[in-house]
Amino acid sequence: MQQVVLSSDILTQACLQDQGTAAVQTLFELARNKTVTLWTHPHAVTEGCARLQASPEMNPAQRMAELLEIVHLLPAPGVQLKQALALIQEHPQMSAADLPFLLSAAAAREYLEEFLFVGLEAGRAFPGGNVHSPEDCLDLLNGQIDTGPIPFVDLRTQQHDILPALESNVFQVIKSCRFILGPEVEKLEKRLAEYVQIEHAISCSSGTEALVLALLSLDIGPKDAVFTTPFTFIATAGAICQVGATPVFVDIDPRTFNLDPVQLETAILALARGDANHPLPRDAAGLTPRAVLTVDLFGLPADHQRIQNIAAKYGLVVIEDAAQAFGGEERGSKACTLGEIGCTSFFPAKPLGAYGEGGACFTRNSALAETMRSIRVHGQGTSRYEHARLGTNARLDSLQAAILLAKMHVFPAELARRADAATAYTRLLSQVKALKTPIVPDGFASAWAQYSLLARDKAHRDACQGALREQGIPTMIYYPIPLHLQRVFMPLGYSPGDFPETEQVSQKIFSLPMHPYLSSRTQERIAAILRNVNAS
Ligand SMILES: *Cc1c(COP(=O)(O)O)cnc(C)c1O
């Protein structure tokens, strides 16, 4: 998206002439369509308001407030004001009247990577650029719209939209000096629990730690078996091993990429009877089956209703790895609430991402919630230096909570935009016979962490990725090596061919750029490139 910075004289003119000249009105229209982002500096607004006082018939504060519904405010750190004042003192040709201009230019240069500065004094220079007239700006934009690099995940546009809330929330934390598990963390936990509709949300330092907290609170450890999918991020099985338990892999349903309930029952029975109907890890004979760790891959919940029935039949507890699925749904229940404990991640690129590490566990069970809260802070007992059990340090810090709180406001709207983007991809790609677009079964909703599709075979996937790469469009492969074939899990003794569905999917799958701010123009470009890839 193109960034345009407006000077105070443009703002003033826009107020006086009901959004200004034709060119300025066009700029506002482009901003409403989210084709460009308009910015200005708080000091430019102040200056504009002061000028408008000379026009008594209008209410300057009200008119400016209306404009600021569309125009974003640049961050205004105090240090820039000091630098600008120093600059004026050093340069006799500048005066205090130049302050709003200097500050706008400095803030734009520091915060926005590339931008066009629009003002009535076209041609006026500032370090790193010069002022364009609104008409010139439109000409320049015409040639540039949607030509910039296409990010795989766009965190910047979201940041631009929620900047005031981010600034205010982060400042509250700085001011409070309560940096770890502060009031923001409590507030966030409440909001998260409300959102997914569950009794307890326990925030923690990452999605990986969330899985560890869940396993530890259920007292799962050495000699315990945890059934899980080999088609997931390493952290799922890594957490099982970290607590000393053994992952028992179960193949996926290739339509949803999630754990196959039919295979799950076969695996449980094979482990119980010691038969060869299902590949088992080495030393399976000594293992006690304890849990099923489901994964809601790419944002789509696993089939928890069927998995829960099977787990209950054999006395196993279900833990849900919803690291990619915050916001997803199964039969009217939100992801994170679909097992005894649900775990999610706030890694920046996940659907709800922090600006650092973070995660959370969810449960209806008060005793488990209390145990997880204790393990999160070194197994704390009833007071700080009394310890009930072995724990770890897995706390969330207040700054991450403050950022997540700001993002929670836009999260439902973003989720809807992701769903729209997914629908658009599927519509655009449905005629491409060699590609298999992802499905969402009836009664389910995906959080669309990724839009992953299947090529005809490995060669076709290479061709698709190559064609997109040539046009500057990034793609990813989640996941190229199934977990049972990873070097780290060689001691488990699995071999190629053990989980054929997973192995086949891993050869054919790839993911397209996916985020709430994907433009339809970009999606059309991507689809057009894929349509032209030869699948023979
Ligand atoms: C990202 C992810 C995790 C780990 O979350 P972190 O916050 O990065 O520790 C676990 N499981 C799955 C399926 C993930 O995608």
PDB file of C-alpha atoms in Angstrom, residues 296-494:
ATOM      1  CA  ASP A 296      -5.713 -27.408  13.977  1.00  0.00           C
ATOM      2  CA  LEU A 297      -3.480 -27.097  10.946  1.00  0.00           C
ATOM      3  CA  PHE A 298      -3.520 -23.849   8.955  1.00  0.00           C
ATOM      4  CA  GLY A 299      -6.387 -22.631  11.169  1.00  0.00           C
ATOM      5  CA  LEU A 300      -8.900 -25.432  10.538  1.00  0.00           C
ATOM      6  CA  PRO A 301      -9.877 -27.332  13.697  1.00  0.00           C
ATOM      7  CA  ALA A 302      -9.308 -31.089  13.675  1.00  0.00           C
ATOM      8  CA  ASP A 303     -12.433 -33.243  13.930  1.00  0.00           C
ATOM      9  CA  HIS A 304     -12.630 -33.007  17.714  1.00  0.00           C
ATOM     10  CA  GLN A 305     -16.095 -34.473  18.019  1.00  0.00           C
ATOM     11  CA  ARG A 306     -14.958 -37.799  16.581  1.00  0.00           C
ATOM     12  CA  ILE A 307     -11.530 -37.621  18.197  1.00  0.00           C
ATOM     13  CA  GLN A 308     -13.059 -36.861  21.603  1.00  0.00           C
ATOM     14  CA  ASN A 309     -15.377 -39.890  21.314  1.00  0.00           C
ATOM     15  CA  ILE A 310     -12.462 -42.191  20.570  1.00  0.00           C
ATOM     16  CA  ALA A 311     -10.305 -40.641  23.299  1.00  0.00           C
ATOM     17  CA  ALA A 312     -13.096 -41.064  25.855  1.00  0.00           C
ATOM     18  CA  LYS A 313     -13.562 -44.701  24.834  1.00  0.00           C
ATOM     19  CA  TYR A 314      -9.928 -45.450  25.706  1.00  0.00           C
ATOM     20  CA  GLY A 315      -9.547 -43.121  28.700  1.00  0.00           C
ATOM     21  CA  LEU A 316      -7.303 -40.596  26.934  1.00  0.00           C
ATOM     22  CA  VAL A 317      -7.323 -36.833  27.434  1.00  0.00           C
ATOM     23  CA  VAL A 318      -7.425 -34.493  24.413  1.00  0.00           C
ATOM     24  CA  ILE A 319      -5.096 -31.507  24.210  1.00  0.00           C
ATOM     25  CA  GLU A 320      -5.664 -29.116  21.304  1.00  0.00           C
ATOM     26  CA  ASP A 321      -2.703 -27.423  19.619  1.00  0.00           C
ATOM     27  CA  ALA A 322      -4.567 -24.398  18.279  1.00  0.00           C
ATOM     28  CA  ALA A 323      -1.382 -22.388  17.688  1.00  0.00           C
ATOM     29  CA  GLN A 324      -2.568 -21.623  14.135  1.00  0.00           C
ATOM     30  CA  ALA A 325      -6.280 -21.605  14.814  1.00  0.00           C
ATOM     31  CA  PHE A 326      -7.212 -18.826  17.233  1.00  0.00           C
ATOM     32  CA  GLY A 327     -10.559 -17.673  15.819  1.00  0.00           C
ATOM     33  CA  GLY A 328     -11.375 -20.986  14.109  1.00  0.00           C
ATOM     34  CA  GLU A 329     -14.552 -22.905  14.941  1.00  0.00           C
ATOM     35  CA  GLU A 330     -15.975 -26.389  15.106  1.00  0.00           C
ATOM     36  CA  ARG A 331     -19.733 -26.951  15.423  1.00  0.00           C
ATOM     37  CA  GLY A 332     -20.329 -23.634  17.168  1.00  0.00           C
ATOM     38  CA  SER A 333     -17.348 -23.866  19.556  1.00  0.00           C
ATOM     39  CA  LYS A 334     -14.222 -21.800  19.152  1.00  0.00           C
ATOM     40  CA  ALA A 335     -10.796 -23.325  18.603  1.00  0.00           C
ATOM     41  CA  CYS A 336      -8.830 -23.476  21.897  1.00  0.00           C
ATOM     42  CA  THR A 337     -11.928 -24.903  23.669  1.00  0.00           C
ATOM     43  CA  LEU A 338     -12.133 -28.180  21.767  1.00  0.00           C
ATOM     44  CA  GLY A 339     -10.098 -30.332  24.169  1.00  0.00           C
ATOM     45  CA  GLU A 340      -9.523 -30.585  27.919  1.00  0.00           C
ATOM     46  CA  ILE A 341      -6.831 -27.953  27.397  1.00  0.00           C
ATOM     47  CA  GLY A 342      -6.410 -25.769  24.316  1.00  0.00           C
ATOM     48  CA  CYS A 343      -3.089 -24.112  23.492  1.00  0.00           C
ATOM     49  CA  THR A 344      -2.387 -21.209  21.194  1.00  0.00           C
ATOM     50  CA  SER A 345       0.552 -19.076  20.092  1.00  0.00           C
ATOM     51  CA  PHE A 346       0.934 -15.336  19.688  1.00  0.00           C
ATOM     52  CA  PHE A 347       4.034 -15.579  17.504  1.00  0.00           C
ATOM     53  CA  PRO A 348       3.852 -12.457  15.288  1.00  0.00           C
ATOM     54  CA  ALA A 349       2.824 -14.280  12.103  1.00  0.00           C
ATOM     55  CA  LYS A 350      -0.039 -16.257  13.700  1.00  0.00           C
ATOM     56  CA  PRO A 351      -3.615 -15.001  13.220  1.00  0.00           C
ATOM     57  CA  LEU A 352      -3.422 -13.144  16.556  1.00  0.00           C
ATOM     58  CA  GLY A 353       0.231 -12.178  16.838  1.00  0.00           C
ATOM     59  CA  ALA A 354       2.183 -10.168  19.405  1.00  0.00           C
ATOM     60  CA  TYR A 355       5.366  -8.176  18.769  1.00  0.00           C
ATOM     61  CA  GLY A 356       7.433 -10.897  20.342  1.00  0.00           C
ATOM     62  CA  GLU A 357       6.804 -14.292  21.883  1.00  0.00           C
ATOM     63  CA  GLY A 358       3.566 -15.260  23.593  1.00  0.00           C
ATOM     64  CA  GLY A 359       0.990 -17.985  23.990  1.00  0.00           C
ATOM     65  CA  ALA A 360      -1.964 -19.125  26.065  1.00  0.00           C
ATOM     66  CA  CYS A 361      -3.689 -22.195  27.492  1.00  0.00           C
ATOM     67  CA  PHE A 362      -7.462 -22.501  27.823  1.00  0.00           C
ATOM     68  CA  THR A 363      -9.518 -24.836  29.987  1.00  0.00           C
ATOM     69  CA  ARG A 364     -12.862 -25.271  31.728  1.00  0.00           C
ATOM     70  CA  ASN A 365     -11.157 -27.189  34.514  1.00  0.00           C
ATOM     71  CA  SER A 366     -10.326 -24.899  37.481  1.00  0.00           C
ATOM     72  CA  ALA A 367      -7.843 -27.325  39.031  1.00  0.00           C
ATOM     73  CA  LEU A 368      -5.874 -27.611  35.784  1.00  0.00           C
ATOM     74  CA  ALA A 369      -5.971 -23.823  35.362  1.00  0.00           C
ATOM     75  CA  GLU A 370      -4.529 -23.359  38.831  1.00  0.00           C
ATOM     76  CA  THR A 371      -1.812 -25.955  38.183  1.00  0.00           C
ATOM     77  CA  MET A 372      -0.817 -24.264  34.900  1.00  0.00           C
ATOM     78  CA  ARG A 373      -0.696 -20.850  36.605  1.00  0.00           C
ATOM     79  CA  SER A 374       1.593 -22.339  39.234  1.00  0.00           C
ATOM     80  CA  ILE A 375       3.912 -24.116  36.779  1.00  0.00           C
ATOM     81  CA  ARG A 376       4.139 -20.876  34.769  1.00  0.00           C
ATOM     82  CA  VAL A 377       5.892 -19.213  37.743  1.00  0.00           C
ATOM     83  CA  HIS A 378       8.308 -21.825  39.023  1.00  0.00           C
ATOM     84  CA  GLY A 379       5.637 -24.013  40.600  1.00  0.00           C
ATOM     85  CA  GLN A 380       4.627 -21.259  42.976  1.00  0.00           C
ATOM     86  CA  GLY A 381       2.412 -22.355  45.870  1.00  0.00           C
ATOM     87  CA  THR A 382       0.222 -20.067  47.945  1.00  0.00           C
ATOM     88  CA  SER A 383       2.879 -17.371  48.251  1.00  0.00           C
ATOM     89  CA  ARG A 384       5.744 -16.215  46.100  1.00  0.00           C
ATOM     90  CA  TYR A 385       8.590 -18.113  47.746  1.00  0.00           C
ATOM     91  CA  GLU A 386       6.672 -21.239  48.619  1.00  0.00           C
ATOM     92  CA  HIS A 387       6.822 -23.854  45.878  1.00  0.00           C
ATOM     93  CA  ALA A 388       4.283 -26.612  45.473  1.00  0.00           C
ATOM     94  CA  ARG A 389       5.792 -28.397  42.471  1.00  0.00           C
ATOM     95  CA  LEU A 390       8.515 -28.220  39.894  1.00  0.00           C
ATOM     96  CA  GLY A 391       7.757 -25.430  37.480  1.00  0.00           C
ATOM     97  CA  THR A 392       9.397 -23.194  34.933  1.00  0.00           C
ATOM     98  CA  ASN A 393       9.441 -19.566  33.856  1.00  0.00           C
ATOM     99  CA  ALA A 394       6.769 -19.233  31.188  1.00  0.00           C
ATOM    100  CA  ARG A 395       5.266 -15.820  31.933  1.00  0.00           C
ATOM    101  CA  LEU A 396       3.893 -13.396  29.375  1.00  0.00           C
ATOM    102  CA  ASP A 397       5.194  -9.847  29.623  1.00  0.00           C
ATOM    103  CA  SER A 398       2.884  -6.867  29.902  1.00  0.00           C
ATOM    104  CA  LEU A 399       4.097  -5.212  26.688  1.00  0.00           C
ATOM    105  CA  GLN A 400       3.021  -8.220  24.632  1.00  0.00           C
ATOM    106  CA  ALA A 401      -0.328  -8.241  26.416  1.00  0.00           C
ATOM    107  CA  ALA A 402      -0.743  -4.520  25.706  1.00  0.00           C
ATOM    108  CA  ILE A 403      -0.104  -5.106  22.009  1.00  0.00           C
ATOM    109  CA  LEU A 404      -2.448  -8.095  21.883  1.00  0.00           C
ATOM    110  CA  LEU A 405      -5.181  -6.041  23.567  1.00  0.00           C
ATOM    111  CA  ALA A 406      -4.897  -3.428  20.830  1.00  0.00           C
ATOM    112  CA  LYS A 407      -5.071  -6.163  18.202  1.00  0.00           C
ATOM    113  CA  MET A 408      -8.091  -7.880  19.789  1.00  0.00           C
ATOM    114  CA  HIS A 409     -10.210  -4.892  18.692  1.00  0.00           C
ATOM    115  CA  VAL A 410      -9.572  -5.525  15.019  1.00  0.00           C
ATOM    116  CA  PHE A 411      -9.279  -9.307  15.262  1.00  0.00           C
ATOM    117  CA  PRO A 412     -12.903 -10.204  14.385  1.00  0.00           C
ATOM    118  CA  ALA A 413     -12.817  -7.920  11.357  1.00  0.00           C
ATOM    119  CA  GLU A 414      -9.445  -9.355  10.316  1.00  0.00           C
ATOM    120  CA  LEU A 415     -10.759 -12.880  10.633  1.00  0.00           C
ATOM    121  CA  ALA A 416     -13.613 -11.982   8.284  1.00  0.00           C
ATOM    122  CA  ARG A 417     -11.160 -10.452   5.832  1.00  0.00           C
ATOM    123  CA  ARG A 418      -9.001 -13.596   5.903  1.00  0.00           C
ATOM    124  CA  ALA A 419     -12.093 -15.676   5.169  1.00  0.00           C
ATOM    125  CA  ASP A 420     -12.975 -13.369   2.273  1.00  0.00           C
ATOM    126  CA  ALA A 421      -9.444 -13.668   0.897  1.00  0.00           C
ATOM    127  CA  ALA A 422      -9.620 -17.468   1.142  1.00  0.00           C
ATOM    128  CA  THR A 423     -12.975 -17.527  -0.655  1.00  0.00           C
ATOM    129  CA  ALA A 424     -11.544 -15.323  -3.368  1.00  0.00           C
ATOM    130  CA  TYR A 425      -8.489 -17.569  -3.853  1.00  0.00           C
ATOM    131  CA  THR A 426     -10.692 -20.645  -4.075  1.00  0.00           C
ATOM    132  CA  ARG A 427     -12.992 -18.983  -6.584  1.00  0.00           C
ATOM    133  CA  LEU A 428     -10.079 -17.756  -8.698  1.00  0.00           C
ATOM    134  CA  LEU A 429      -8.248 -21.089  -8.617  1.00  0.00           C
ATOM    135  CA  SER A 430     -11.137 -23.508  -8.868  1.00  0.00           C
ATOM    136  CA  GLN A 431     -10.852 -23.706 -12.665  1.00  0.00           C
ATOM    137  CA  VAL A 432      -7.191 -24.718 -12.451  1.00  0.00           C
ATOM    138  CA  LYS A 433      -7.596 -28.499 -12.673  1.00  0.00           C
ATOM    139  CA  ALA A 434      -4.070 -29.363 -11.564  1.00  0.00           C
ATOM    140  CA  LEU A 435      -4.501 -27.486  -8.266  1.00  0.00           C
ATOM    141  CA  LYS A 436      -6.540 -28.711  -5.320  1.00  0.00           C
ATOM    142  CA  THR A 437      -7.810 -25.850  -3.176  1.00  0.00           C
ATOM    143  CA  PRO A 438      -8.327 -26.351   0.577  1.00  0.00           C
ATOM    144  CA  ILE A 439     -11.705 -27.416   1.930  1.00  0.00           C
ATOM    145  CA  VAL A 440     -13.533 -26.472   5.112  1.00  0.00           C
ATOM    146  CA  PRO A 441     -16.005 -29.207   6.140  1.00  0.00           C
ATOM    147  CA  ASP A 442     -19.584 -28.248   7.065  1.00  0.00           C
ATOM    148  CA  GLY A 443     -19.835 -26.961  10.609  1.00  0.00           C
ATOM    149  CA  PHE A 444     -16.206 -25.804  10.672  1.00  0.00           C
ATOM    150  CA  ALA A 445     -14.614 -22.375  10.247  1.00  0.00           C
ATOM    151  CA  SER A 446     -10.925 -21.865   9.573  1.00  0.00           C
ATOM    152  CA  ALA A 447      -8.906 -19.005  11.028  1.00  0.00           C
ATOM    153  CA  TRP A 448      -6.988 -19.120   7.717  1.00  0.00           C
ATOM    154  CA  ALA A 449      -3.526 -18.845   9.223  1.00  0.00           C
ATOM    155  CA  GLN A 450      -2.395 -20.185   5.851  1.00  0.00           C
ATOM    156  CA  TYR A 451      -3.980 -20.754   2.482  1.00  0.00           C
ATOM    157  CA  SER A 452      -2.364 -24.060   1.478  1.00  0.00           C
ATOM    158  CA  LEU A 453      -3.135 -25.939  -1.683  1.00  0.00           C
ATOM    159  CA  LEU A 454      -1.969 -29.075  -3.436  1.00  0.00           C
ATOM    160  CA  ALA A 455      -0.141 -29.150  -6.743  1.00  0.00           C
ATOM    161  CA  ARG A 456      -0.417 -32.217  -8.981  1.00  0.00           C
ATOM    162  CA  ASP A 457       3.018 -33.446  -7.905  1.00  0.00           C
ATOM    163  CA  LYS A 458       6.388 -32.192  -6.712  1.00  0.00           C
ATOM    164  CA  ALA A 459       7.444 -31.007 -10.183  1.00  0.00           C
ATOM    165  CA  HIS A 460       4.224 -29.058 -10.635  1.00  0.00           C
ATOM    166  CA  ARG A 461       4.679 -27.492  -7.198  1.00  0.00           C
ATOM    167  CA  ASP A 462       8.230 -26.451  -8.136  1.00  0.00           C
ATOM    168  CA  ALA A 463       6.858 -24.898 -11.322  1.00  0.00           C
ATOM    169  CA  CYS A 464       4.117 -22.997  -9.439  1.00  0.00           C
ATOM    170  CA  GLN A 465       6.511 -21.667  -6.834  1.00  0.00           C
ATOM    171  CA  GLY A 466       9.056 -20.788  -9.515  1.00  0.00           C
ATOM    172  CA  ALA A 467       6.536 -18.880 -11.630  1.00  0.00           C
ATOM    173  CA  LEU A 468       5.338 -16.903  -8.610  1.00  0.00           C
ATOM    174  CA  ARG A 469       8.856 -16.234  -7.393  1.00  0.00           C
ATOM    175  CA  GLU A 470       9.767 -14.803 -10.799  1.00  0.00           C
ATOM    176  CA  GLN A 471       7.007 -12.216 -10.332  1.00  0.00           C
ATOM    177  CA  GLY A 472       8.188 -11.391  -6.812  1.00  0.00           C
ATOM    178  CA  ILE A 473       5.448 -13.349  -5.065  1.00  0.00           C
ATOM    179  CA  PRO A 474       6.574 -15.331  -2.036  1.00  0.00           C
ATOM    180  CA  THR A 475       5.278 -18.833  -1.234  1.00  0.00           C
ATOM    181  CA  MET A 476       6.086 -21.279   1.542  1.00  0.00           C
ATOM    182  CA  ILE A 477       6.015 -25.032   2.069  1.00  0.00           C
ATOM    183  CA  TYR A 478       4.380 -26.110   5.302  1.00  0.00           C
ATOM    184  CA  TYR A 479       5.813 -28.709   5.877  1.00  0.00           C
ATOM    185  CA  PRO A 480       8.434 -30.192   3.562  1.00  0.00           C
ATOM    186  CA  ILE A 481       9.609 -32.954   5.941  1.00  0.00           C
ATOM    187  CA  PRO A 482       7.028 -34.863   8.004  1.00  0.00           C
ATOM    188  CA  LEU A 483       7.988 -35.128  11.668  1.00  0.00           C
ATOM    189  CA  HIS A 484       8.420 -38.921  11.645  1.00  0.00           C
ATOM    190  CA  LEU A 485      11.174 -38.475   9.043  1.00  0.00           C
ATOM    191  CA  GLN A 486      12.965 -35.655  10.855  1.00  0.00           C
ATOM    192  CA  ARG A 487      16.494 -36.449  11.991  1.00  0.00           C
ATOM    193  CA  VAL A 488      15.688 -35.452  15.551  1.00  0.00           C
ATOM    194  CA  PHE A 489      13.046 -38.201  15.742  1.00  0.00           C
ATOM    195  CA  MET A 490      15.184 -40.973  14.212  1.00  0.00           C
ATOM    196  CA  PRO A 491      15.479 -42.623  17.651  1.00  0.00           C
ATOM    197  CA  LEU A 492      11.708 -43.261  17.488  1.00  0.00           C
ATOM    198  CA  GLY A 493      12.476 -45.689  14.654  1.00  0.00           C
ATOM    199  CA  TYR A 494       9.912 -44.610  12.064  1.00  0.00           C
TER     200      TYR A 494
END
